[in-house]
Amino acid sequence: MKNRIRKATLHVNQNEGLIFEKSSAGKAAWKLPPLDVPEVDTSNLLGSSERNDLGNMPEVSEIEIIRHFTRLSTWNYAIDLGMYPLGSCTMKYNPRVNEAVARVEGIANGHPYQPEKISQGALHIFKTLSECLIEITGMDAITMQPAAGAHGEMTGLLMVRAYHHAQGRPRKKILIPDSAHGTNPATAAMVDYAVENLKSDSRGMVDVGALEAQMNEDVAALMLTNPNTLGVFEQDIHKIADILHAKGGLLYMDGANMNALVGKVRPGDFGVDVMHLNLHKTFSTPHGGGGPGSGPVAIKKILEPFLPTPVLITKADGTLGFEYNRPQSVGRVRAFYGNFGMFVRALAYIQANGPDGLRQTTEDAVLNANYIRKGLEGTYDLPYSTPTMHEVVFSDRLQAKKGVKTMDIAKRLIDYGFHPYTTAFPLIVPGALMIEPTESESKEEMDLFIDAMKSIAEEVEENPQTVLDAPHSTRVSRLDETAAARKPVLRWKPAV
Amino acid sequence: MKNRIRKATLHVNQNEGLIFEKSSAGKAAWKLPPLDVPEVDTSNLLGSSERNDLGNMPEVSEIEIIRHFTRLSTWNYAIDLGMYPLGSCTMKYNPRVNEAVARVEGIANGHPYQPEKISQGALHIFKTLSECLIEITGMDAITMQPAAGAHGEMTGLLMVRAYHHAQGRPRKKILIPDSAHGTNPATAAMVDYAVENLKSDSRGMVDVGALEAQMNEDVAALMLTNPNTLGVFEQDIHKIADILHAKGGLLYMDGANMNALVGKVRPGDFGVDVMHLNLHKTFSTPHGGGGPGSGPVAIKKILEPFLPTPVLITKADGTLGFEYNRPQSVGRVRAFYGNFGMFVRALAYIQANGPDGLRQTTEDAVLNANYIRKGLEGTYDLPYSTPTMHEVVFSDRLQAKKGVKTMDIAKRLIDYGFHPYTTAFPLIVPGALMIEPTESESKEEMDLFIDAMKSIAEEVEENPQTVLDAPHSTRVSRLDETAAARKPVLRWKPAV
Amino acid sequence: MLKAIGIGSVDELFAPIPAEYRLSRDLKVPRQMAESEIVDYFRQRSRENGEGYTSFLGAGAYAHYRPVIIDSLISRGEFLTAYTPYQAEISQGTLQSIFEFQTMICELTGMEVANASMYDGSTAAAEAVMMAVRLTGRRSVVLARSLHPEYREVLATYATHQGMPLTVAGFGANGRVNVEELEKLITAQTAAVLIQSPNFFGTIEDVSAIAEIAHKRGAMLVVSIAEAVSLGIVEPPREADVIAMEAQSFGVPLGFGGPYCGVIATREKYVRQMPGRLVGQTVDKQGKRGFVLTLATREQHIRREKATSNICTNQALVALMVNIFMTVYGKVGLKELAKQNLAKTAYAAGQFAKHGKVLFAASPRFNEFVVQTSEDPRVINSRLLEHKTVGGLPLKKFYPELGNAALWCCTELTTRSAIDTAVGLVAEGRGSASSVKEEAGVEEVAR
Amino acid sequence: MLKAIGIGSVDELFAPIPAEYRLSRDLKVPRQMAESEIVDYFRQRSRENGEGYTSFLGAGAYAHYRPVIIDSLISRGEFLTAYTPYQAEISQGTLQSIFEFQTMICELTGMEVANASMYDGSTAAAEAVMMAVRLTGRRSVVLARSLHPEYREVLATYATHQGMPLTVAGFGANGRVNVEELEKLITAQTAAVLIQSPNFFGTIEDVSAIAEIAHKRGAMLVVSIAEAVSLGIVEPPREADVIAMEAQSFGVPLGFGGPYCGVIATREKYVRQMPGRLVGQTVDKQGKRGFVLTLATREQHIRREKATSNICTNQALVALMVNIFMTVYGKVGLKELAKQNLAKTAYAAGQFAKHGKVLFAASPRFNEFVVQTSEDPRVINSRLLEHKTVGGLPLKKFYPELGNAALWCCTELTTRSAIDTAVGLVAEGRGSASSVKEEAGVEEVAR
Ligand SMILES: Cc1ncc(COP(=O)(O)O)c(C=O)c1O
Ligand SMILES: Cc1ncc(COP(=O)(O)O)c(C=O)c1O
């Protein structure tokens, strides 16, 4: 294995127990200023509501905390360490200037309820970003409230629902292609819609004939991801929109894959009525190990009355403020105004790129995906030969013959110094290898990746066991997920 | 080996070439604002002084830079990862609040020549720290100008030299114990003094008899480290001072080991005339892989006229300022006022501790060193049984019988997850193991260390080769230093 | 690369996009800016955003001191730029820290299990209620008017579109839920009773009494906690079936309203109806302890339309801030911290009582209280604003029945002198009918 | 632990300290403060320290933009909290980065070897001169008056105490070293000629001419570079034997004068007389490339009194900032950056020329220039200060012969409007004798 692996090696790494195992009475990492008001008798103030014991909360020193989390961090893979080609996740570089500006005092410490008079700075950021996103999507209006993509989907479908109600004829179901991400059907269910599956055709696109057949007055909307989860652009998108609109349905676009379109084409121009964006994908806000995200929803005029409250407006005196009185609104989807900190980062990203930079970014993202497709075609099975946009999906068909599955190949990639691609999604590709390099990767890094993938393919032929047992170079080997789920241990307890 | 090693394990780690090997034309991580003044014709302005080519300077993208240095960083051991018991280096925790306050705008961006009127903030920090250090050392005045310990030594000896000149009888030599750090003799030479060696007695202390004999009118000063480099407090310190003073000599104290004394005893009280401090040791400013440091020099009244210029003063109007006109001054030892950024951190450290905290810190540092001494006594040879202060020095005498030297044991410690102790210093202990835990280490971490040291001692008995070949777990094994020095390659060159 | 792919220009790659839709012009977004310009832009916005003001605002977003090491640690690329920890072998850092987070949330709330985070306190409350709906098979909900008004709005959004009937129980003169009224509202159809404690007024509810009533009728009790620091000194609602918490107080910047950190904690037996991610302990092939995402069969990527929620990306990095904050203060510090909040608030309430009416004084409170004045609080606030001070939140919009009332908050960061200054400024206008000039200012500071 | 050690109290451990010296009282230092108080204290000091002022100061400390990633990267504990890389196997990160630093310094200076850093530009210059003394076996030094005055003071300190004679060569009407005078001063005892280019006035010296003169007499030429950004567009002094540089301009905060980053670069043949640390490339047992500290036999810990210098701790972390800065701008960026400095300065000098006399206009300059006025520049500066602007450095103290002169500096951060404002304010006082009120202000801003 050694000689094949060029990008990674082994190195000494610190073990670290649970913080509770380091705790001992008397250690402390906190210090409060002297109290400048009279002490109070807490039991007198709180009576029976007083709490006396904080159970097993830890007691540790500051250096122990620094070491604890520093050591833990070294067990993670991250974009900052190398290519992270998770398909559908757009793991691009997270610029550090975004983090810096998000921490500028007045921006980091503004209270959501401080008077609008002294909130113009935040509101200006809010407005500028909103306008940029509307321009980028080609839509008419936007809500920044949703906290993530799925939350945006819910917000979007709520508006769809409110729209049909306002039309006087509520509808029952949402059409969702079988290639869709799990949040799409889950969201439809959350807003009380029935989900109807839509088959993909041999090109991996929506089967327009099938759609024609399935479309009727009961269908509230079609939730479409474009480019879809195969990285394929829905070429019949205009037909699709027409079919829906003809029967009064709406076209919802899951914008998770906007990184393939920004600056090159605008969903609003090809018939989309409502869509969400993932600022934590396309607009470079960091994933942070699973969030926070931000899932703004951009809409066409017809849906504007239904936007969640409050809505940002420019007031008579020219200052910015929020409008709360919107009778047809679907209501709030969360407290305050959304994940504002992510707006700051996303705007900084747009400013750092500008119109040309944004277009360039999209072109590079698509170019990189096609470079990888070219590099691995033949070595791995390509179930759909349709042109690739920002990501390419292979299958493990060839390797499966040797009993090696996509997850095994993924684990082996770890030994080669890469984070795995997305496995087992989209569902229409059994044993999928979903690869999205993003624009951030250099040719050098991608060549190493292609190399690694080819080398693994050879290993599958020569000795599949190495691959089946992978990873070999991590501080823990494959973990027993079944055991974890059968008898869940979801918290530490002191040994008794 | 595996089962013995509890604190560390192996984990996958990214390789990384030299930045020049990643460079390719057109890549960029910089962007300048549009020019708001007319463009200029550079060759017209600079003529023959114009430069046209920047040679092999790299061209890389921002994410490549982030990854480059992030990957490199993972090859380092650091206090933040674990115990770093380098004797004489006082590798204590570097509080993060120090870093935060050093970056506050007006403090990070103040220009050294900005009018004093708008520099009162920096000068106030300067003054407060100076007063704290004077109080801690028990001296009368201080200069903050020296950039590190060795620089402080030079500054101190220059004042000694100027003092003797002022007395009308310059002197020729400096007495330095054989246990002293290399910078002591090197400094003496730099200021044109002859170095005379002073033998240590069987307790590892200055041989008072010998001193008595060697002391005469040619001796400008004795440079003494106290506690000395064996971690031993010079109990006859008062006698020593008397002997020097009787013959008009001065007592210079190397304050590198102040972590053993702060809050418990003050050098000024036991006869020291001049001493330097290492803010990057005792006062928690980070080592940063070898600096920046700060080596203030505290002195007694008699040396005050000779302080480097400028000297901080309180002006008639109560504001702070610098005095430049000091005819007897030894002159400047560097531009501006010293490593101010380190003053900020040191003051923050003093504030975070306060009087009780500083005393506690010293007590813990000494307690920890003695705990380790106790734990390893018997397993390793203790050449001097004299009481230990903040650090303990063992020798490899027992292990040497098996051909295993202190450096081998040090390398093996790496496999166990620790940074090695200081090796082969002080010179009076052949094969020294110089261990300084500092107050920052918890009992848990020290127990692991004692454990590791004992386990290595066993390995030396059972199979010395494991130790001789160590480290086994690092991405590079022992490096060929002889080759490096024989044909030095001190810079990258493009392959021709 | 073009050559390798075998194309002449990048545009060929965009051929699949119907020509008529391709964008042939530049996007109308700001021109490309240098990093220095970007930094200047946001510094400027910061100066327009209350930089350097003293504030007495709480109401679901609290100004507590954030230990420096929080940002030092979460800024490490290994945490900041990692995705959801699907690949356990190279995500143990994130996974173990979430496991510790879940544990500490359990310790603090007195519950048995906690998830890895929800979007925020309001959505956590809504999802907790839907959890109760699934568990009880009932569909109606009774909520307290003393619950954060925006949390109520969010629940309404989630519930109404699913046809879940909502009824609201008011509060009494003591600022607590009107228990009699609540009891009447609970029916055999009631899936959940949702209250907040300390409630929106800072008043601590009598949770056990309410729990008893709810449980008697087979309804579940969901308690929302918006001020996490209260857990240091206020007994947690152990009688609740589900706790929906907003952990922003634990080291998360106010950030003009987000990102924050919602959490749901409950009893072990309900875990399979719990939304969101869960980390569990397990072992690797060598029997070495490790952590993995578990019980994923509840989640959208497996169950799709049958999932317990559609949540996918949550608030992981914010949960890490919370985790570090809880670790820094720990068993003793959290209590001392809460005590200081209590003391500052007691002092402030005492001072205000001398010049205005402090409502609900009879009931125990944590770090917020309602002050009733003769003057419109918006007028008072425009006066305070001139002294770079942001007064309490005017309640007219949310609770017209309270008249000229405002919600004031004090934390460990509120200084005595700031309190005295504010009290003085409030007193100034005592009795005086708002002057015209002041009226003019009203709109601008109105919420 | 006490038990383990076998003692009753910690005090027993301090028994070796003679009782009469032991401190029985608390140190008189500030009481222990909470982190929040410490942060407040320094924020307050910051506000008293020119926060938010526009400045035209250079003179050896330059305000250039610092890319954000510098601090992101140097803040990683693995760099921040590591010691000098003595243990190569676990210090490869620091070692490789220093090797890259040495390489880039060579590329920029045109020298063959560079060390890992010196304390600052002034001590680097002094050590470079001492290096020449060792190499030539001569002891006297000729330095230029156009060298930074404080660098001259430092050299004097190092030299005089070693009995090394110093002579100073003045500058001509063109602001450059007076070559004739210089030639006369060089003798058979001259070890080194020390000049600065761009010199203290921002004027670029005729290095080759000076080199020729020095070499003719067997003296070595040491060139000091205080404004590193000049290397992007100004030909480096390739004819020098040693270059002593201050790299602060490369991403190091002004920080009220330090820590900065000195560097010495020279020819391969002189390396064994070079002070400071050096990192060299080598291989491990498997032949894998790695880096180590090398040629340590020059250093104090091996050679003690025979070492080339007493330097031990240097400025490693600052050198890392410099390294990252050089990597960010690189081959193309450094040139463009230098160009902007040139353009801003040319514009400013042009504007000033309209209202005052700009000296040395005939010679090429980089980003500094001297303006002579009828009014005392200290009076001008107290006027500018009222507009939150810090004017050029008054030169009376250093160069009385220049009369009412000040040294102005512009970088890429200086805006046109700031320049126009300053020029306007300088013009205001034109011809006017300083009024009494103004005189009053003088002392306070005098340096
Ligand atoms: C195609 C698609 N849709 C929706 C989502 C859900 O977005 P979020 O995780 O932000 O809720 C994702 C994210 O994984 C996705 O890839
Ligand atoms: C005893 C002693 N003296 C002097 C020094 C030199 O201090 P610096 O490295 O700050 O120049 C050291 C540091 O290693 C030391 O340990």
Coordinates of C-alpha atoms in Angstrom, one line a residue, chain A residues 76-79 84 86 88-91 148 181 280-281 286-293 411 419-422, chain C residues 78-95 98 116-117 276-279 291-294 296 299-301 311-317:
Chain A
N76 CA -11.1 15.4 11.5
Y77 CA -10.6 15.7 7.8
A78 CA -11.5 19.1 6.4
I79 CA -11.4 21.3 3.2
Y84 CA -13.4 17.0 -0.1
L86 CA -18.8 15.2 -1.5
S88 CA -24.2 17.6 -3.8
C89 CA -22.4 19.3 -0.9
T90 CA -20.3 21.8 -2.8
M91 CA -17.3 21.7 -0.5
A148 CA -30.9 25.8 5.9
H181 CA -32.6 14.4 -2.2
H280 CA -23.4 27.1 2.9
K281 CA -22.8 25.5 -0.5
P286 CA -18.4 27.1 6.1
H287 CA -20.1 23.8 6.9
G288 CA -18.7 23.7 10.4
G289 CA -19.2 20.0 10.8
G290 CA -22.9 20.2 9.9
G291 CA -24.0 23.8 10.0
P292 CA -25.0 26.5 10.5
G293 CA -26.4 27.0 7.0
K411 CA -13.1 4.1 3.0
H419 CA -12.3 12.6 2.0
P420 CA -14.7 10.2 0.3
Y421 CA -17.2 11.3 -2.3
T422 CA -20.9 10.9 -1.6
Chain C
E78 CA -10.5 21.0 11.1
F79 CA -13.8 22.0 12.8
L80 CA -14.7 25.0 10.6
T81 CA -14.4 23.4 7.2
A82 CA -15.6 19.8 7.8
Y83 CA -19.0 18.6 6.6
T84 CA -21.5 16.6 8.6
P85 CA -19.6 13.7 10.1
Y86 CA -20.8 10.9 7.8
Q87 CA -17.4 9.3 7.4
A88 CA -16.8 8.5 11.1
E89 CA -13.1 7.4 10.8
I90 CA -12.1 10.9 9.8
S91 CA -14.7 12.8 11.8
Q92 CA -14.1 11.6 15.3
G93 CA -13.3 15.1 16.4
T94 CA -16.7 16.4 15.5
L95 CA -18.4 13.3 16.6
I98 CA -21.2 16.3 19.8
A116 CA -27.0 17.4 18.1
S117 CA -28.9 20.7 17.6
G276 CA -32.3 15.8 14.2
R277 CA -29.0 14.2 14.4
L278 CA -27.8 11.9 17.2
V279 CA -24.3 10.7 17.9
F291 CA -18.5 7.6 17.9
V292 CA -20.9 7.6 14.9
L293 CA -24.1 9.2 13.8
T294 CA -26.9 6.8 14.8
A296 CA -30.5 7.6 11.2
E299 CA -34.0 10.9 9.2
Q300 CA -34.9 12.2 5.8
H301 CA -32.0 10.7 3.9
I311 CA -33.9 18.7 9.0
C312 CA -30.5 17.9 7.5
T313 CA -27.9 20.6 8.0
N314 CA -28.2 21.8 11.6
Q315 CA -26.2 24.2 13.7
A316 CA -23.1 22.1 14.4
L317 CA -20.5 24.8 14.7

